CSV table of C-alpha atoms in Angstrom, one decimal:
chain,number,residue,atom,x,y,z
A,1,UNK,CA,18.2,4.1,-18.3
A,2,UNK,CA,15.3,4.1,-15.9
A,3,UNK,CA,16.4,0.8,-14.4
A,4,UNK,CA,19.9,2.1,-13.7
A,5,UNK,CA,18.5,5.3,-12.3
A,6,UNK,CA,16.3,3.4,-9.9
A,7,UNK,CA,19.4,1.6,-8.5
A,8,UNK,CA,21.2,4.9,-8.1
A,9,UNK,CA,18.2,6.6,-6.4
A,10,UNK,CA,17.8,3.6,-4.0
A,11,UNK,CA,21.4,3.9,-2.7
A,12,UNK,CA,21.3,7.7,-2.6
A,13,UNK,CA,18.1,7.4,-0.6
A,14,UNK,CA,19.8,5.2,2.0
A,15,UNK,CA,23.1,7.0,2.3
A,16,UNK,CA,21.9,10.6,1.9
A,17,UNK,CA,18.8,10.2,3.9
A,18,UNK,CA,18.2,13.9,4.7
A,19,UNK,CA,19.5,15.5,1.5
A,20,UNK,CA,16.8,17.8,0.2
A,21,UNK,CA,18.1,17.6,-3.4
A,22,UNK,CA,17.7,13.8,-3.3
A,23,UNK,CA,14.1,14.2,-1.9
A,24,UNK,CA,13.3,16.5,-4.9
A,25,UNK,CA,15.0,14.0,-7.2
A,26,UNK,CA,12.8,11.2,-5.8
A,27,UNK,CA,9.6,13.2,-6.3
A,28,UNK,CA,10.5,14.0,-9.9
A,29,UNK,CA,11.7,10.5,-10.7
A,30,UNK,CA,8.6,8.8,-9.3
A,31,UNK,CA,6.3,11.4,-11.1
A,32,UNK,CA,8.0,10.6,-14.4
A,33,UNK,CA,7.6,6.9,-13.9
A,34,UNK,CA,4.0,7.3,-12.8
A,35,UNK,CA,2.5,10.1,-14.9
A,36,UNK,CA,4.1,9.2,-18.2
A,37,UNK,CA,3.6,5.4,-17.9
A,38,UNK,CA,1.6,3.3,-20.3
A,39,UNK,CA,1.1,-0.3,-21.3
A,40,UNK,CA,0.7,-1.8,-17.8
A,41,UNK,CA,-1.9,-4.4,-16.8
A,42,UNK,CA,-4.7,-1.9,-16.0
A,43,UNK,CA,-3.7,0.9,-18.4
A,44,UNK,CA,-6.3,0.0,-21.2
A,45,UNK,CA,-9.0,-0.4,-18.6
A,46,UNK,CA,-8.4,3.1,-17.2
A,47,UNK,CA,-8.0,4.6,-20.7
A,48,UNK,CA,-11.3,3.1,-21.9
A,49,UNK,CA,-13.1,4.1,-18.7
A,50,UNK,CA,-11.9,7.7,-19.2
A,51,UNK,CA,-12.6,7.9,-23.0
A,52,UNK,CA,-16.0,6.2,-22.8
A,53,UNK,CA,-17.1,7.7,-19.5
A,54,UNK,CA,-20.6,8.3,-20.8
A,55,UNK,CA,-21.2,4.6,-21.7
A,56,UNK,CA,-19.4,3.3,-18.6
A,57,UNK,CA,-20.5,5.9,-16.1
A,58,UNK,CA,-22.9,3.5,-14.4
A,59,UNK,CA,-20.0,1.2,-13.6
A,60,UNK,CA,-17.9,3.9,-12.0
A,61,UNK,CA,-18.0,5.4,-8.5
A,62,UNK,CA,-19.6,8.8,-8.2
A,63,UNK,CA,-16.7,11.1,-7.5
A,64,UNK,CA,-14.4,9.4,-10.1
A,65,UNK,CA,-17.1,9.6,-12.7
A,66,UNK,CA,-17.5,13.4,-12.0
A,67,UNK,CA,-13.7,13.9,-12.3
A,68,UNK,CA,-13.7,12.1,-15.7
A,69,UNK,CA,-16.6,14.2,-16.9
A,70,UNK,CA,-14.9,17.5,-15.8
A,71,UNK,CA,-11.5,16.7,-17.3
A,72,UNK,CA,-13.0,15.4,-20.5
A,73,UNK,CA,-15.0,18.7,-20.7
A,74,UNK,CA,-11.7,20.6,-20.1
A,75,UNK,CA,-10.1,18.8,-23.1
A,76,UNK,CA,-7.7,16.6,-21.2
A,77,UNK,CA,-6.5,13.3,-22.7
A,78,UNK,CA,-6.3,10.3,-20.3
A,79,UNK,CA,-2.5,10.7,-20.3
A,80,UNK,CA,-2.9,14.4,-19.2
A,81,UNK,CA,-5.4,13.2,-16.5
A,82,UNK,CA,-2.9,10.6,-15.3
A,83,UNK,CA,0.0,13.1,-15.2
A,84,UNK,CA,-2.0,15.6,-13.1
A,85,UNK,CA,-3.5,13.1,-10.6
A,86,UNK,CA,-0.2,11.1,-10.3
A,87,UNK,CA,1.2,14.4,-9.1
A,88,UNK,CA,-1.5,14.8,-6.5
A,89,UNK,CA,-1.0,11.2,-5.4
A,90,UNK,CA,2.7,11.7,-4.9
A,91,UNK,CA,2.0,15.0,-3.0
A,92,UNK,CA,-0.2,13.1,-0.6
A,93,UNK,CA,2.4,10.4,-0.1
A,94,UNK,CA,5.2,12.8,0.4
A,95,UNK,CA,3.1,14.9,2.8
A,96,UNK,CA,2.3,11.8,4.9
A,97,UNK,CA,5.9,10.8,5.1
A,98,UNK,CA,7.0,14.4,6.0
A,99,UNK,CA,4.5,14.6,8.8
A,100,UNK,CA,5.5,11.2,10.3
A,101,UNK,CA,9.2,10.9,9.8
A,102,UNK,CA,12.4,12.9,9.0
A,103,UNK,CA,13.8,10.1,7.0
A,104,UNK,CA,12.0,11.0,3.7
A,105,UNK,CA,14.7,9.5,1.4
A,106,UNK,CA,14.8,6.3,3.4
A,107,UNK,CA,11.1,5.8,2.9
A,108,UNK,CA,11.0,6.5,-0.8
A,109,UNK,CA,14.1,4.3,-1.5
A,110,UNK,CA,12.2,1.3,-0.3
A,111,UNK,CA,8.8,2.4,-1.6
A,112,UNK,CA,10.5,2.5,-5.1
A,113,UNK,CA,11.4,-1.2,-4.7
A,114,UNK,CA,7.8,-2.1,-3.7
A,115,UNK,CA,4.9,-1.4,-3.8
A,116,UNK,CA,5.3,1.6,-6.2
A,117,UNK,CA,5.0,-0.5,-9.3
A,118,UNK,CA,1.7,-1.9,-8.1
A,119,UNK,CA,0.5,1.6,-7.2
A,120,UNK,CA,1.1,2.8,-10.7
A,121,UNK,CA,-0.8,-0.1,-12.2
A,122,UNK,CA,-3.7,0.3,-9.7
A,123,UNK,CA,-4.0,4.0,-10.5
A,124,UNK,CA,-7.6,4.5,-9.5
A,125,UNK,CA,-7.2,2.6,-6.2
A,126,UNK,CA,-4.0,4.4,-5.5
A,127,UNK,CA,-5.8,7.7,-6.0
A,128,UNK,CA,-8.4,6.6,-3.5
A,129,UNK,CA,-5.8,5.4,-1.0
A,130,UNK,CA,-4.0,8.7,-1.2
A,131,UNK,CA,-7.0,10.2,0.5
A,132,UNK,CA,-7.2,7.3,3.0
A,133,UNK,CA,-3.6,8.3,4.0
A,134,UNK,CA,-5.0,11.5,5.5
A,135,UNK,CA,-7.2,9.3,7.7
A,136,UNK,CA,-4.2,7.1,8.7
A,137,UNK,CA,-2.2,10.2,9.5
A,138,UNK,CA,-5.0,11.2,11.8
A,139,UNK,CA,-4.9,7.7,13.5
A,140,UNK,CA,-1.2,8.1,14.0
A,141,UNK,CA,-1.2,11.6,15.3
A,142,UNK,CA,-4.6,11.5,17.0
A,143,UNK,CA,-5.7,15.2,16.8
A,144,UNK,CA,-9.1,16.2,18.0
A,145,UNK,CA,-11.9,14.3,16.2
A,146,UNK,CA,-9.4,12.0,14.6
A,147,UNK,CA,-12.0,9.2,14.2
A,148,UNK,CA,-14.2,11.6,12.3
A,149,UNK,CA,-11.3,12.6,10.1
A,150,UNK,CA,-10.6,9.0,9.3
A,151,UNK,CA,-14.2,8.1,8.5
A,152,UNK,CA,-14.5,11.1,6.3
A,153,UNK,CA,-11.4,10.1,4.4
A,154,UNK,CA,-12.9,6.6,3.9
A,155,UNK,CA,-16.2,8.0,2.6
A,156,UNK,CA,-14.5,10.3,0.1
A,157,UNK,CA,-12.0,7.6,-1.1
A,158,UNK,CA,-14.8,5.0,-1.6
A,159,UNK,CA,-16.4,7.4,-4.0
A,160,UNK,CA,-13.3,7.0,-6.2
A,161,UNK,CA,-12.8,3.2,-5.7
A,162,UNK,CA,-15.2,1.1,-3.7
A,163,UNK,CA,-12.5,-1.2,-2.4
A,164,UNK,CA,-11.1,1.7,-0.4
A,165,UNK,CA,-14.2,1.5,1.8
A,166,UNK,CA,-12.8,-1.7,3.5
A,167,UNK,CA,-10.0,0.4,5.0
A,168,UNK,CA,-12.8,1.1,7.6
A,169,UNK,CA,-11.5,-2.0,9.4
A,170,UNK,CA,-8.5,0.0,10.4
A,171,UNK,CA,-10.5,2.0,12.9
A,172,UNK,CA,-11.5,-1.1,14.9
A,173,UNK,CA,-8.5,-1.0,17.3
A,174,UNK,CA,-9.7,2.5,18.3
A,175,UNK,CA,-13.3,1.5,19.1
A,176,UNK,CA,-12.7,-1.9,20.7
A,177,UNK,CA,-10.7,-2.8,23.8
A,178,UNK,CA,-7.3,-4.1,23.0
A,179,UNK,CA,-7.8,-7.5,24.6
A,180,UNK,CA,-11.0,-8.1,22.7
A,181,UNK,CA,-9.6,-6.8,19.5
A,182,UNK,CA,-6.8,-9.4,19.1
A,183,UNK,CA,-9.0,-12.3,20.3
A,184,UNK,CA,-11.9,-11.2,18.0
A,185,UNK,CA,-9.6,-10.8,15.0
A,186,UNK,CA,-8.2,-14.3,15.5
A,187,UNK,CA,-11.7,-15.8,15.8
A,188,UNK,CA,-13.1,-14.0,12.7
A,189,UNK,CA,-10.1,-15.2,10.7
A,190,UNK,CA,-10.5,-18.7,11.8
A,191,UNK,CA,-14.2,-18.8,11.1
A,192,UNK,CA,-13.8,-17.1,7.7
A,193,UNK,CA,-11.1,-19.5,6.5
A,194,UNK,CA,-13.2,-22.5,7.7
A,195,UNK,CA,-16.3,-21.1,6.1
A,196,UNK,CA,-14.4,-20.6,2.8
A,197,UNK,CA,-13.2,-24.2,2.8
A,198,UNK,CA,-16.7,-25.4,3.6
A,199,UNK,CA,-18.3,-23.5,0.7
A,200,UNK,CA,-15.7,-24.8,-1.7
A,201,UNK,CA,-16.1,-28.4,-0.6
A,202,UNK,CA,-19.9,-28.2,-0.7
A,203,UNK,CA,-19.8,-26.7,-4.2
A,204,UNK,CA,-17.5,-29.5,-5.3
A,205,UNK,CA,-19.7,-32.2,-3.8
A,206,UNK,CA,-22.9,-30.6,-5.1
A,207,UNK,CA,-21.6,-30.4,-8.6
A,208,UNK,CA,-21.9,-34.2,-8.8
A,209,UNK,CA,-25.7,-33.8,-8.3
A,210,UNK,CA,-26.3,-32.8,-11.9
A,211,UNK,CA,-30.0,-32.4,-11.8
A,212,UNK,CA,-29.8,-29.8,-9.1
A,213,UNK,CA,-26.9,-27.8,-10.6
A,214,UNK,CA,-26.1,-26.6,-7.1
A,215,UNK,CA,-22.4,-26.7,-7.5
A,216,UNK,CA,-22.6,-24.9,-10.8
A,217,UNK,CA,-24.7,-22.1,-9.3
A,218,UNK,CA,-22.4,-21.6,-6.4
A,219,UNK,CA,-19.4,-21.5,-8.7
A,220,UNK,CA,-21.1,-19.0,-10.9
A,221,UNK,CA,-22.0,-16.9,-7.9
A,222,UNK,CA,-18.5,-16.9,-6.6
A,223,UNK,CA,-17.1,-16.1,-10.0
A,224,UNK,CA,-19.5,-13.2,-10.5
A,225,UNK,CA,-18.6,-11.8,-7.1
A,226,UNK,CA,-14.8,-12.1,-7.5
A,227,UNK,CA,-14.2,-12.0,-11.3
A,228,UNK,CA,-11.8,-14.9,-11.9
A,229,UNK,CA,-12.2,-16.2,-8.4
A,230,UNK,CA,-11.0,-19.7,-7.7
A,231,UNK,CA,-10.1,-21.5,-4.5
A,232,UNK,CA,-6.4,-21.4,-5.6
A,233,UNK,CA,-6.6,-17.6,-5.9
A,234,UNK,CA,-7.9,-17.4,-2.4
A,235,UNK,CA,-5.2,-19.5,-0.9
A,236,UNK,CA,-2.5,-17.8,-3.0
A,237,UNK,CA,-3.5,-14.4,-1.8
A,238,UNK,CA,-3.8,-15.5,1.8
A,239,UNK,CA,-0.3,-17.0,1.6
A,240,UNK,CA,1.2,-13.7,0.3
A,241,UNK,CA,-0.7,-11.6,2.9
A,242,UNK,CA,0.4,-13.8,5.8
A,243,UNK,CA,4.1,-13.9,4.7
A,244,UNK,CA,4.1,-10.1,4.5
A,245,UNK,CA,2.4,-9.8,7.8
A,246,UNK,CA,4.8,-12.1,9.6
A,247,UNK,CA,7.8,-10.2,8.3
A,248,UNK,CA,6.3,-6.9,9.3
A,249,UNK,CA,5.6,-8.2,12.8
A,250,UNK,CA,9.1,-9.5,13.3
A,251,UNK,CA,10.7,-6.1,12.2
A,252,UNK,CA,8.2,-3.9,14.1
A,253,UNK,CA,8.6,-5.9,17.4
A,254,UNK,CA,12.4,-5.8,17.0
A,255,UNK,CA,12.2,-2.0,16.5
A,256,UNK,CA,10.0,-1.7,19.7
A,257,UNK,CA,12.7,-3.6,21.6
A,258,UNK,CA,15.5,-1.5,20.3
A,259,UNK,CA,13.6,1.8,20.8
A,260,UNK,CA,12.9,1.0,24.4
A,261,UNK,CA,16.7,0.4,24.9
A,262,UNK,CA,17.9,3.5,23.1
A,263,UNK,CA,15.2,6.0,23.9
A,264,UNK,CA,12.8,4.6,26.5
A,265,UNK,CA,11.0,8.0,26.9
A,266,UNK,CA,10.4,8.6,23.2
A,267,UNK,CA,6.7,7.9,23.4
A,268,UNK,CA,6.0,9.2,19.9
A,269,UNK,CA,8.1,6.6,18.1
A,270,UNK,CA,6.8,3.7,20.3
A,271,UNK,CA,3.2,4.8,19.9
A,272,UNK,CA,3.4,5.0,16.1
A,273,UNK,CA,4.9,1.6,15.7
A,274,UNK,CA,2.3,0.1,18.1
A,275,UNK,CA,-0.5,1.8,16.1
A,276,UNK,CA,0.9,0.4,12.8
A,277,UNK,CA,0.9,-3.1,14.4
A,278,UNK,CA,-2.7,-2.6,15.3
A,279,UNK,CA,-3.6,-1.4,11.8
A,280,UNK,CA,-1.9,-4.4,10.2
A,281,UNK,CA,-3.7,-6.8,12.5
A,282,UNK,CA,-7.0,-5.1,11.7
A,283,UNK,CA,-6.3,-5.4,7.9
A,284,UNK,CA,-6.2,-9.2,8.3
A,285,UNK,CA,-10.0,-9.0,8.6
A,286,UNK,CA,-10.0,-8.6,4.8
A,287,UNK,CA,-9.0,-12.2,4.4
A,288,UNK,CA,-12.5,-13.8,4.8
A,289,UNK,CA,-13.8,-11.3,2.3
A,290,UNK,CA,-11.4,-12.4,-0.4
A,291,UNK,CA,-13.8,-15.2,-0.9
A,292,UNK,CA,-16.2,-12.6,-2.4
A,293,UNK,CA,-13.7,-10.4,-4.2
A,294,UNK,CA,-10.0,-11.3,-4.4
A,295,UNK,CA,-9.2,-7.7,-5.4
A,296,UNK,CA,-9.6,-6.6,-1.7
A,297,UNK,CA,-6.0,-7.7,-1.2
A,298,UNK,CA,-5.1,-4.1,-2.2
A,299,UNK,CA,-5.4,-2.8,1.4
A,300,UNK,CA,-2.4,-5.0,2.4
A,301,UNK,CA,-0.3,-3.7,-0.4
A,302,UNK,CA,-1.2,-0.1,0.4
A,303,UNK,CA,-0.2,-0.5,4.1
A,304,UNK,CA,3.4,-1.3,3.1
A,305,UNK,CA,4.0,2.4,2.5
A,306,UNK,CA,3.0,3.6,6.0
A,307,UNK,CA,4.8,0.5,7.4
A,308,UNK,CA,8.0,1.7,5.9
A,309,UNK,CA,7.4,5.2,7.4
A,310,UNK,CA,7.0,3.5,10.8
A,311,UNK,CA,10.3,1.6,10.3
A,312,UNK,CA,12.1,4.8,9.5
A,313,UNK,CA,11.4,6.1,13.0
A,314,UNK,CA,14.0,3.8,14.4
A,315,UNK,CA,16.4,4.6,11.7
A,316,UNK,CA,16.4,8.2,13.0
A,317,UNK,CA,16.6,7.2,16.7
A,318,UNK,CA,19.5,4.8,16.3
A,319,UNK,CA,21.6,7.5,14.6
A,320,UNK,CA,20.7,10.2,17.1
A,321,UNK,CA,22.2,7.9,19.8
A,322,UNK,CA,25.5,7.5,18.0
A,323,UNK,CA,28.5,9.7,18.9
A,324,UNK,CA,28.7,12.4,16.3
A,325,UNK,CA,31.7,12.9,14.0
A,326,UNK,CA,32.3,16.2,12.4
A,327,UNK,CA,33.9,14.9,9.2
A,328,UNK,CA,31.5,12.0,8.7
A,329,UNK,CA,28.1,12.9,7.2
A,330,UNK,CA,27.1,9.3,6.7
A,331,UNK,CA,26.6,7.9,10.2
A,332,UNK,CA,24.9,4.6,10.3
A,333,UNK,CA,24.9,2.4,13.5
A,334,UNK,CA,25.0,-1.4,13.3
A,335,UNK,CA,21.4,-1.5,14.2
A,336,UNK,CA,20.6,0.8,11.4
A,337,UNK,CA,22.4,-1.5,9.0
A,338,UNK,CA,20.3,-4.4,10.3
A,339,UNK,CA,17.2,-2.4,9.9
A,340,UNK,CA,18.2,-1.6,6.3
A,341,UNK,CA,18.7,-5.3,5.6
A,342,UNK,CA,15.4,-6.3,7.2
A,343,UNK,CA,13.5,-3.6,5.4
A,344,UNK,CA,15.1,-4.6,2.1
A,345,UNK,CA,14.0,-8.2,2.8
A,346,UNK,CA,10.5,-7.0,3.6
A,347,UNK,CA,10.0,-5.1,0.3
A,348,UNK,CA,12.0,-7.6,-1.9
A,349,UNK,CA,10.0,-10.6,-0.5
A,350,UNK,CA,6.8,-8.7,-1.2
A,351,UNK,CA,8.1,-7.8,-4.7
A,352,UNK,CA,8.8,-11.5,-5.3
A,353,UNK,CA,5.5,-12.7,-4.0
A,354,UNK,CA,3.3,-10.2,-5.8
A,355,UNK,CA,5.2,-9.5,-9.0
A,356,UNK,CA,8.3,-11.5,-9.8
A,357,UNK,CA,6.9,-15.0,-9.5
A,358,UNK,CA,3.8,-14.2,-11.5
A,359,UNK,CA,2.6,-12.7,-14.8
A,360,UNK,CA,2.9,-9.3,-13.1
A,361,UNK,CA,6.6,-9.2,-14.0
A,362,UNK,CA,5.7,-8.5,-17.6
A,363,UNK,CA,2.6,-6.4,-17.1
A,364,UNK,CA,3.5,-4.5,-13.9
A,365,UNK,CA,7.2,-4.2,-13.3
A,366,UNK,CA,8.7,-4.1,-16.8
A,367,UNK,CA,6.2,-1.6,-18.2
A,368,UNK,CA,7.1,0.8,-15.3
A,369,UNK,CA,10.6,1.1,-16.7
A,370,UNK,CA,10.2,0.2,-20.3
A,371,UNK,CA,7.0,2.0,-21.3
A,372,UNK,CA,7.4,5.7,-20.6
A,373,UNK,CA,6.2,8.4,-23.0
A,374,UNK,CA,8.7,10.9,-21.7
A,375,UNK,CA,11.9,8.8,-21.7
A,376,UNK,CA,11.3,5.9,-24.1
């Protein structure tokens, strides 16, 4: 039933893009999928961390440890904890979308396709990123002291999941001149990838010098730093990140071109898509660090949501510039149809890259719809 409902919600979100009942329906549906989920790849890890927080407290970030202590004291089960905090996460996501677009249903139709399934599985990181979203909102809207707001959100989020700290790279475009930013990012990426290949080659060569055990030591160090790290893992993640980035850049630059044609004086829409381009470029600085910990790819997954929000800006503009028809509530221009198809391609290709072509199909996507305490 949940599979069929997802398809229905997707098409309602595209066609009835401003219907408040559909927006409420999306919120409730996503909360049911998230809060009452179980059996995904990380569920047992989160469950054990919550139940055995005394023994595992030293392995957990400070704020998340205190939250587990508090809710254990209040008598919550892990499932109750998940239900409550998934509600807070979705509130953060909906608030971000509401503050930055009027096309709420459009955003959550595509978010449901991807990366929602990964966000449910990566619950603790998603909770941390829901706080980072307040910082990204500040970067997009740029109120007074927006840099301080962003840094504060990073500090709080990193006390829930340390990987959220690396979202600090997103502020670089705001503290470095634009021409230096793009050149510097390209150089760092080039150096990082070359350094990675050099370390892997040296470790392979050194492994043949048995009496020194150099290669073995390097391999152990890399494995310890990145769990099940391998060179194949690194290149696999880099491939996925680059594919997603290229598609995003194609869509966002097409939107910039169209927006300048339809609404050349709409600085807000143009500024926001330009900022998202800068944030996505800055996020590529994570790539060299994947050598140390492959789990840092999560930043790229999390940025897909604000990217969709940015795409929705043009969806609104293209329809505003179409002649109105009193008896036609569903008014979609040709460019809007193209945008829908391109955004669909963006989320589906990411879904295929990160989930469908890997073991994640059975431990991320299927549990989302098949393992639900409220429905199944």
